[in-house]
Amino acid sequence: MKIFPKKRVKVADGLHVNISNHFFYTDFGVRDSGEIRYSGRRYIVTGTPGTGFIERESESHSYHTFVRKHVAEMKPSYLRMLLGKEPNFDKALAAANKALAATSEPYRRQLLECYVNALTVAQKEERMQRVIRGIKDKMGHRSNKFMVSVMSHYKNKIRQLENDMNSVIWHVKDHCSPESYEAYSRVVEAFTRVASCRRIWFFDPKRRNSYSQVFFDMGVFDYIRNEAFLPLMRDPEGVHYYLLPDAMVVARSHVDFDVVPLKTLTIVSQELAIEEPNEALLGQLGDAASMIKIPEFNLNFYFNHVHAVVDFVRAVDRLKETL
């Protein structure tokens, strides 16, 4: 259990620094170092290392509020650290190893094996980032060649770890045919336009007239690497749905998830008939124009655009034809 916000450690011969006990947020393992992707938008970690989403440009006030909530949770907080609510590699590794030992499903097992290996590498990088931050804090605004050389040593180690990370993570491109990957890339491109819709609502058929605003993004799950990230859909219950070229990952947490073959899913779009409006629906959704249904998961999403939704579903259909 962490009690103090910092601890004194030896980082080189003759050099001791105070390093933070708070989790250090980086996009290590998520995208290549120095590479600007998705218009340079921030990577937002959501609860556990290697899982999060890429902030997108939006004029939606509610989306900005949603992002700010997650960003606020990323800021160092002594109380959250004390209660163990900050991301923690030891806990993530323990949970992942436990889940790995309990599963026999090949696809899920493969993802968990890659995740465990990625966490092991990322844990080393995260500690080195905290060491570098501690050296910078001790050096302050003074120039100190020895401290600079020590920092360079740790930065070189991080660059070496990037190669290690690249060899252990689950690369989307390596697990499907070139034809499927090309079709999947078109799905991802179409999904970005769906995610950019001004409003997305979720309808819960279990509760009468229950409509909740949700957000779609390009996300990352357990360090799974794709050049343009993974299409991510959310429901109000906190379940995340990540689309892979041949499957949908239904994630309740970073280790509690199902991998459902894409060919077994029915993903359909429907344009809402304006001439026959549903008063209860329109009263809550306002300008809803189309919907996406995935009946296997009881998912019903409503959108204020039509063409982007139809194009996405058609792209998914073409992807399924390659499987």
Short mmCIF file of C-alpha atoms in Angstrom, two decimals:
data_model
loop_
_atom_site.label_atom_id
_atom_site.label_comp_id
_atom_site.label_asym_id
_atom_site.label_seq_id
_atom_site.Cartn_x
_atom_site.Cartn_y
_atom_site.Cartn_z
CA MET A 1 0.00 0.00 0.00
CA LYS A 2 1.30 3.44 -0.97
CA ILE A 3 1.23 5.96 1.88
CA PHE A 4 3.67 8.68 0.84
CA PRO A 5 3.36 10.60 -2.45
CA LYS A 6 7.11 10.21 -3.11
CA LYS A 7 9.95 7.91 -2.23
CA ARG A 8 13.73 8.40 -2.28
CA VAL A 9 15.58 6.00 -4.58
CA LYS A 10 19.07 5.57 -5.99
CA VAL A 11 18.97 6.08 -9.77
CA ALA A 12 22.72 6.13 -10.45
CA ASP A 13 26.00 6.00 -8.55
CA GLY A 14 26.06 9.08 -6.39
CA LEU A 15 22.55 10.20 -7.35
CA HIS A 16 19.43 9.77 -5.22
CA VAL A 17 16.14 11.43 -6.17
CA ASN A 18 12.58 11.55 -4.93
CA ILE A 19 10.28 9.86 -7.42
CA SER A 20 6.51 10.09 -7.41
CA ASN A 21 4.36 7.17 -6.29
CA HIS A 22 1.55 8.42 -8.53
CA PHE A 23 0.86 6.63 -11.80
CA PHE A 24 2.62 8.33 -14.73
CA TYR A 25 0.32 8.63 -17.76
CA THR A 26 1.92 8.11 -21.18
CA ASP A 27 0.88 6.71 -24.55
CA PHE A 28 3.70 4.15 -24.46
CA GLY A 29 2.57 1.02 -26.30
CA VAL A 30 -0.46 2.80 -27.69
CA ARG A 31 1.32 4.66 -30.49
CA ASP A 32 4.91 5.07 -31.59
CA SER A 33 7.05 7.60 -29.78
CA GLY A 34 6.99 11.01 -31.41
CA GLU A 35 4.41 9.98 -33.97
CA ILE A 36 1.40 12.28 -34.20
CA ARG A 37 -1.78 10.41 -34.98
CA TYR A 38 -5.42 11.33 -35.00
CA SER A 39 -4.61 15.03 -35.48
CA GLY A 40 -2.34 14.99 -32.44
CA ARG A 41 -5.24 14.52 -30.05
CA ARG A 42 -4.67 13.30 -26.51
CA TYR A 43 -4.73 9.69 -25.43
CA ILE A 44 -7.05 9.36 -22.43
CA VAL A 45 -6.45 6.41 -20.12
CA THR A 46 -9.67 4.99 -18.68
CA GLY A 47 -8.99 3.13 -15.46
CA THR A 48 -6.24 0.69 -16.38
CA PRO A 49 -2.94 0.75 -18.31
CA GLY A 50 -3.33 0.09 -22.03
CA THR A 51 -7.04 0.87 -22.24
CA GLY A 52 -8.48 4.23 -23.22
CA PHE A 53 -9.49 6.39 -26.15
CA ILE A 54 -8.23 9.17 -28.41
CA GLU A 55 -9.86 12.53 -27.82
CA ARG A 56 -11.51 13.74 -31.01
CA GLU A 57 -12.42 17.21 -32.19
CA SER A 58 -16.00 18.02 -31.36
CA GLU A 59 -18.27 21.00 -30.85
CA SER A 60 -20.38 19.02 -28.39
CA HIS A 61 -20.40 20.51 -24.90
CA SER A 62 -21.48 17.18 -23.42
CA TYR A 63 -18.54 15.39 -25.09
CA HIS A 64 -16.09 17.94 -23.69
CA THR A 65 -17.62 17.40 -20.25
CA PHE A 66 -17.22 13.65 -20.72
CA VAL A 67 -13.54 14.08 -21.67
CA ARG A 68 -12.84 16.51 -18.83
CA LYS A 69 -14.22 13.98 -16.36
CA HIS A 70 -11.69 11.38 -17.50
CA VAL A 71 -8.85 13.91 -17.68
CA ALA A 72 -9.60 15.00 -14.10
CA GLU A 73 -9.20 11.39 -12.99
CA MET A 74 -5.75 11.35 -14.59
CA LYS A 75 -4.48 14.16 -12.38
CA PRO A 76 -2.44 13.05 -9.34
CA SER A 77 -4.63 12.74 -6.28
CA TYR A 78 -3.28 11.68 -2.91
CA LEU A 79 -6.67 10.33 -1.83
CA ARG A 80 -7.10 8.26 -5.02
CA MET A 81 -3.55 6.93 -4.63
CA LEU A 82 -4.17 6.05 -0.99
CA LEU A 83 -7.42 4.25 -1.85
CA GLY A 84 -5.79 2.40 -4.75
CA LYS A 85 -7.99 4.03 -7.39
CA GLU A 86 -5.15 5.20 -9.61
CA PRO A 87 -4.04 2.84 -12.41
CA ASN A 88 -1.72 0.23 -10.99
CA PHE A 89 0.46 -2.22 -12.91
CA ASP A 90 0.72 -4.73 -10.08
CA LYS A 91 -3.07 -4.97 -9.78
CA ALA A 92 -3.54 -5.06 -13.55
CA LEU A 93 -0.98 -7.87 -13.92
CA ALA A 94 -2.49 -9.87 -11.07
CA ALA A 95 -5.99 -9.58 -12.56
CA ALA A 96 -4.76 -10.41 -16.08
CA ASN A 97 -2.84 -13.48 -14.93
CA LYS A 98 -5.84 -14.69 -12.95
CA ALA A 99 -8.12 -14.25 -15.96
CA LEU A 100 -5.59 -15.98 -18.21
CA ALA A 101 -5.42 -19.00 -15.92
CA ALA A 102 -9.22 -19.26 -15.87
CA THR A 103 -9.91 -19.07 -19.62
CA SER A 104 -9.72 -21.78 -22.25
CA GLU A 105 -11.27 -19.85 -25.15
CA PRO A 106 -8.40 -19.52 -27.71
CA TYR A 107 -9.09 -15.97 -28.96
CA ARG A 108 -9.59 -14.54 -25.48
CA ARG A 109 -6.54 -16.40 -24.20
CA GLN A 110 -4.39 -15.00 -26.99
CA LEU A 111 -5.44 -11.43 -26.20
CA LEU A 112 -4.77 -11.93 -22.49
CA GLU A 113 -1.34 -13.45 -23.11
CA CYS A 114 -0.35 -10.43 -25.19
CA TYR A 115 -1.78 -8.10 -22.54
CA VAL A 116 0.21 -9.73 -19.73
CA ASN A 117 3.43 -9.44 -21.75
CA ALA A 118 2.65 -5.83 -22.67
CA LEU A 119 1.94 -4.89 -19.05
CA THR A 120 5.29 -6.35 -17.99
CA VAL A 121 7.14 -4.15 -20.48
CA ALA A 122 5.00 -1.06 -19.83
CA GLN A 123 5.55 -1.33 -16.08
CA LYS A 124 9.29 -0.87 -16.58
CA GLU A 125 8.75 2.12 -18.86
CA GLU A 126 6.34 3.80 -16.45
CA ARG A 127 8.84 3.58 -13.59
CA MET A 128 11.60 5.03 -15.78
CA GLN A 129 9.33 7.96 -16.67
CA ARG A 130 8.88 8.66 -12.96
CA VAL A 131 12.65 8.47 -12.46
CA ILE A 132 13.21 10.98 -15.28
CA ARG A 133 10.59 13.27 -13.76
CA GLY A 134 12.34 13.00 -10.37
CA ILE A 135 15.71 13.91 -11.89
CA LYS A 136 14.18 16.92 -13.63
CA ASP A 137 12.60 18.07 -10.38
CA LYS A 138 15.92 17.78 -8.53
CA MET A 139 17.87 19.54 -11.27
CA GLY A 140 15.36 22.36 -11.51
CA HIS A 141 16.48 25.21 -13.75
CA ARG A 142 20.18 24.57 -13.12
CA SER A 143 22.35 22.92 -15.76
CA ASN A 144 23.90 19.68 -14.53
CA LYS A 145 25.72 17.54 -17.08
CA PHE A 146 25.79 14.48 -14.84
CA MET A 147 22.02 14.52 -14.27
CA VAL A 148 21.44 15.13 -17.98
CA SER A 149 23.56 12.09 -18.83
CA VAL A 150 21.61 9.96 -16.35
CA MET A 151 18.32 11.09 -17.91
CA SER A 152 19.68 10.25 -21.37
CA HIS A 153 20.54 6.78 -20.11
CA TYR A 154 16.95 6.19 -18.98
CA LYS A 155 15.53 7.66 -22.20
CA ASN A 156 17.68 5.25 -24.24
CA LYS A 157 16.34 2.39 -22.13
CA ILE A 158 12.78 3.51 -22.90
CA ARG A 159 13.56 3.50 -26.63
CA GLN A 160 14.80 -0.08 -26.26
CA LEU A 161 11.60 -0.99 -24.43
CA GLU A 162 9.58 0.38 -27.35
CA ASN A 163 11.04 -2.38 -29.53
CA ASP A 164 10.22 -4.95 -26.85
CA MET A 165 6.68 -3.62 -26.62
CA ASN A 166 6.20 -3.76 -30.36
CA SER A 167 7.14 -7.45 -30.36
CA VAL A 168 4.67 -8.52 -27.65
CA ILE A 169 1.49 -6.52 -28.31
CA TRP A 170 -1.39 -7.85 -30.41
CA HIS A 171 -1.17 -6.23 -33.87
CA VAL A 172 -4.49 -6.18 -35.73
CA LYS A 173 -2.78 -6.33 -39.11
CA ASP A 174 -1.02 -9.60 -38.27
CA HIS A 175 -4.24 -11.46 -37.41
CA CYS A 176 -6.27 -11.13 -40.59
CA SER A 177 -5.86 -11.44 -44.34
CA PRO A 178 -4.75 -8.42 -46.41
CA GLU A 179 -8.22 -8.35 -47.97
CA SER A 180 -9.92 -8.27 -44.57
CA TYR A 181 -7.54 -5.63 -43.26
CA GLU A 182 -8.24 -3.38 -46.24
CA ALA A 183 -11.98 -3.78 -45.69
CA TYR A 184 -11.49 -3.20 -41.95
CA SER A 185 -9.61 0.03 -42.67
CA ARG A 186 -12.63 1.26 -44.61
CA VAL A 187 -14.84 0.31 -41.66
CA VAL A 188 -12.61 2.34 -39.34
CA GLU A 189 -12.75 5.33 -41.67
CA ALA A 190 -16.55 5.11 -41.88
CA PHE A 191 -16.81 4.74 -38.11
CA THR A 192 -14.90 7.97 -37.49
CA ARG A 193 -17.70 9.80 -39.30
CA VAL A 194 -20.33 8.03 -37.19
CA ALA A 195 -18.45 8.90 -34.00
CA SER A 196 -18.44 12.55 -35.08
CA CYS A 197 -22.25 12.72 -35.20
CA ARG A 198 -23.41 15.58 -33.03
CA ARG A 199 -25.50 13.33 -30.79
CA ILE A 200 -25.75 9.59 -30.20
CA TRP A 201 -28.44 8.10 -28.00
CA PHE A 202 -28.82 4.63 -26.55
CA PHE A 203 -32.24 3.08 -26.08
CA ASP A 204 -32.73 0.49 -23.35
CA PRO A 205 -35.68 -1.75 -24.30
CA LYS A 206 -35.86 -3.02 -20.71
CA ARG A 207 -36.87 0.43 -19.52
CA ARG A 208 -39.76 2.17 -21.19
CA ASN A 209 -38.81 5.37 -22.99
CA SER A 210 -35.27 5.26 -21.59
CA TYR A 211 -32.85 7.17 -23.84
CA SER A 212 -29.31 8.03 -22.74
CA GLN A 213 -26.65 10.01 -24.57
CA VAL A 214 -23.50 7.98 -25.25
CA PHE A 215 -20.23 8.63 -27.07
CA PHE A 216 -18.33 6.71 -29.74
CA ASP A 217 -14.56 7.08 -30.12
CA MET A 218 -11.46 5.51 -31.55
CA GLY A 219 -10.11 3.48 -28.66
CA VAL A 220 -7.47 1.12 -27.36
CA PHE A 221 -8.15 -2.08 -25.45
CA ASP A 222 -5.42 -3.96 -23.57
CA TYR A 223 -2.69 -2.50 -25.81
CA ILE A 224 -4.21 -3.97 -28.99
CA ARG A 225 -2.49 -1.99 -31.74
CA ASN A 226 -4.10 -0.74 -34.91
CA GLU A 227 -2.78 2.11 -37.05
CA ALA A 228 -6.00 4.11 -36.67
CA PHE A 229 -7.05 2.58 -33.32
CA LEU A 230 -10.20 0.53 -32.71
CA PRO A 231 -13.83 1.57 -33.25
CA LEU A 232 -15.30 1.91 -29.76
CA MET A 233 -18.99 1.97 -28.88
CA ARG A 234 -20.27 2.46 -25.33
CA ASP A 235 -23.52 1.78 -23.53
CA PRO A 236 -24.76 3.59 -20.40
CA GLU A 237 -23.92 0.57 -18.21
CA GLY A 238 -20.20 1.02 -18.81
CA VAL A 239 -19.78 -1.84 -21.28
CA HIS A 240 -17.39 -1.07 -24.14
CA TYR A 241 -17.65 -2.67 -27.57
CA TYR A 242 -14.43 -2.77 -29.61
CA LEU A 243 -14.60 -3.78 -33.26
CA LEU A 244 -11.81 -6.00 -34.64
CA PRO A 245 -11.60 -7.27 -38.24
CA ASP A 246 -13.16 -10.62 -37.34
CA ALA A 247 -14.77 -10.09 -33.95
CA MET A 248 -16.39 -7.75 -31.45
CA VAL A 249 -14.79 -7.49 -28.02
CA VAL A 250 -17.48 -6.94 -25.38
CA ALA A 251 -15.51 -5.52 -22.47
CA ARG A 252 -16.94 -5.10 -18.99
CA SER A 253 -13.41 -4.48 -17.70
CA HIS A 254 -9.85 -4.95 -18.94
CA VAL A 255 -9.94 -8.67 -18.04
CA ASP A 256 -13.68 -9.43 -18.03
CA PHE A 257 -14.60 -9.54 -21.70
CA ASP A 258 -16.05 -11.77 -24.41
CA VAL A 259 -14.81 -12.14 -27.97
CA VAL A 260 -17.78 -12.64 -30.30
CA PRO A 261 -17.14 -13.61 -33.97
CA LEU A 262 -18.23 -10.80 -36.28
CA LYS A 263 -19.94 -13.21 -38.70
CA THR A 264 -22.39 -14.24 -35.95
CA LEU A 265 -23.52 -10.65 -35.38
CA THR A 266 -26.35 -8.81 -37.09
CA ILE A 267 -25.53 -5.12 -37.51
CA VAL A 268 -28.26 -3.23 -39.32
CA SER A 269 -29.13 0.40 -39.92
CA GLN A 270 -32.53 1.96 -40.35
CA GLU A 271 -33.66 5.41 -41.37
CA LEU A 272 -36.38 6.81 -39.14
CA ALA A 273 -39.61 7.67 -40.90
CA ILE A 274 -40.18 11.37 -40.30
CA GLU A 275 -43.69 11.22 -41.72
CA GLU A 276 -44.68 8.76 -38.97
CA PRO A 277 -42.93 10.10 -35.89
CA ASN A 278 -42.93 8.37 -32.56
CA GLU A 279 -43.94 11.16 -30.20
CA ALA A 280 -42.20 9.68 -27.16
CA LEU A 281 -38.99 9.13 -29.12
CA LEU A 282 -38.97 12.52 -30.80
CA GLY A 283 -39.79 14.23 -27.54
CA GLN A 284 -36.55 12.96 -26.03
CA LEU A 285 -34.27 12.64 -29.05
CA GLY A 286 -35.29 15.70 -30.99
CA ASP A 287 -33.61 15.33 -34.40
CA ALA A 288 -32.91 11.59 -34.45
CA ALA A 289 -32.72 10.50 -38.10
CA SER A 290 -31.37 6.94 -38.09
CA MET A 291 -30.49 4.02 -35.89
CA ILE A 292 -28.13 1.03 -35.61
CA LYS A 293 -29.31 -2.24 -34.12
CA ILE A 294 -27.15 -5.12 -32.87
CA PRO A 295 -29.84 -7.50 -31.55
CA GLU A 296 -27.37 -10.08 -30.19
CA PHE A 297 -26.32 -7.51 -27.57
CA ASN A 298 -29.67 -5.69 -27.33
CA LEU A 299 -27.98 -2.55 -28.61
CA ASN A 300 -30.07 0.24 -30.15
CA PHE A 301 -28.24 3.44 -31.05
CA TYR A 302 -29.94 6.53 -32.51
CA PHE A 303 -28.17 9.23 -34.54
CA ASN A 304 -28.95 12.64 -35.97
CA HIS A 305 -27.34 11.70 -39.31
CA VAL A 306 -28.22 9.10 -41.93
CA HIS A 307 -25.51 8.75 -44.58
CA ALA A 308 -22.62 8.21 -42.16
CA VAL A 309 -24.56 5.47 -40.37
CA VAL A 310 -25.60 3.69 -43.58
CA ASP A 311 -22.06 3.87 -44.97
CA PHE A 312 -20.63 2.35 -41.79
CA VAL A 313 -23.05 -0.60 -41.77
CA ARG A 314 -22.39 -1.24 -45.47
CA ALA A 315 -18.64 -1.22 -44.79
CA VAL A 316 -19.15 -3.78 -42.01
CA ASP A 317 -21.16 -5.97 -44.40
CA ARG A 318 -18.34 -5.84 -46.94
CA LEU A 319 -15.85 -6.74 -44.20
CA LYS A 320 -17.93 -9.77 -43.20
CA GLU A 321 -17.84 -10.96 -46.81
CA THR A 322 -14.05 -11.27 -46.58
CA LEU A 323 -14.12 -13.52 -43.50
#
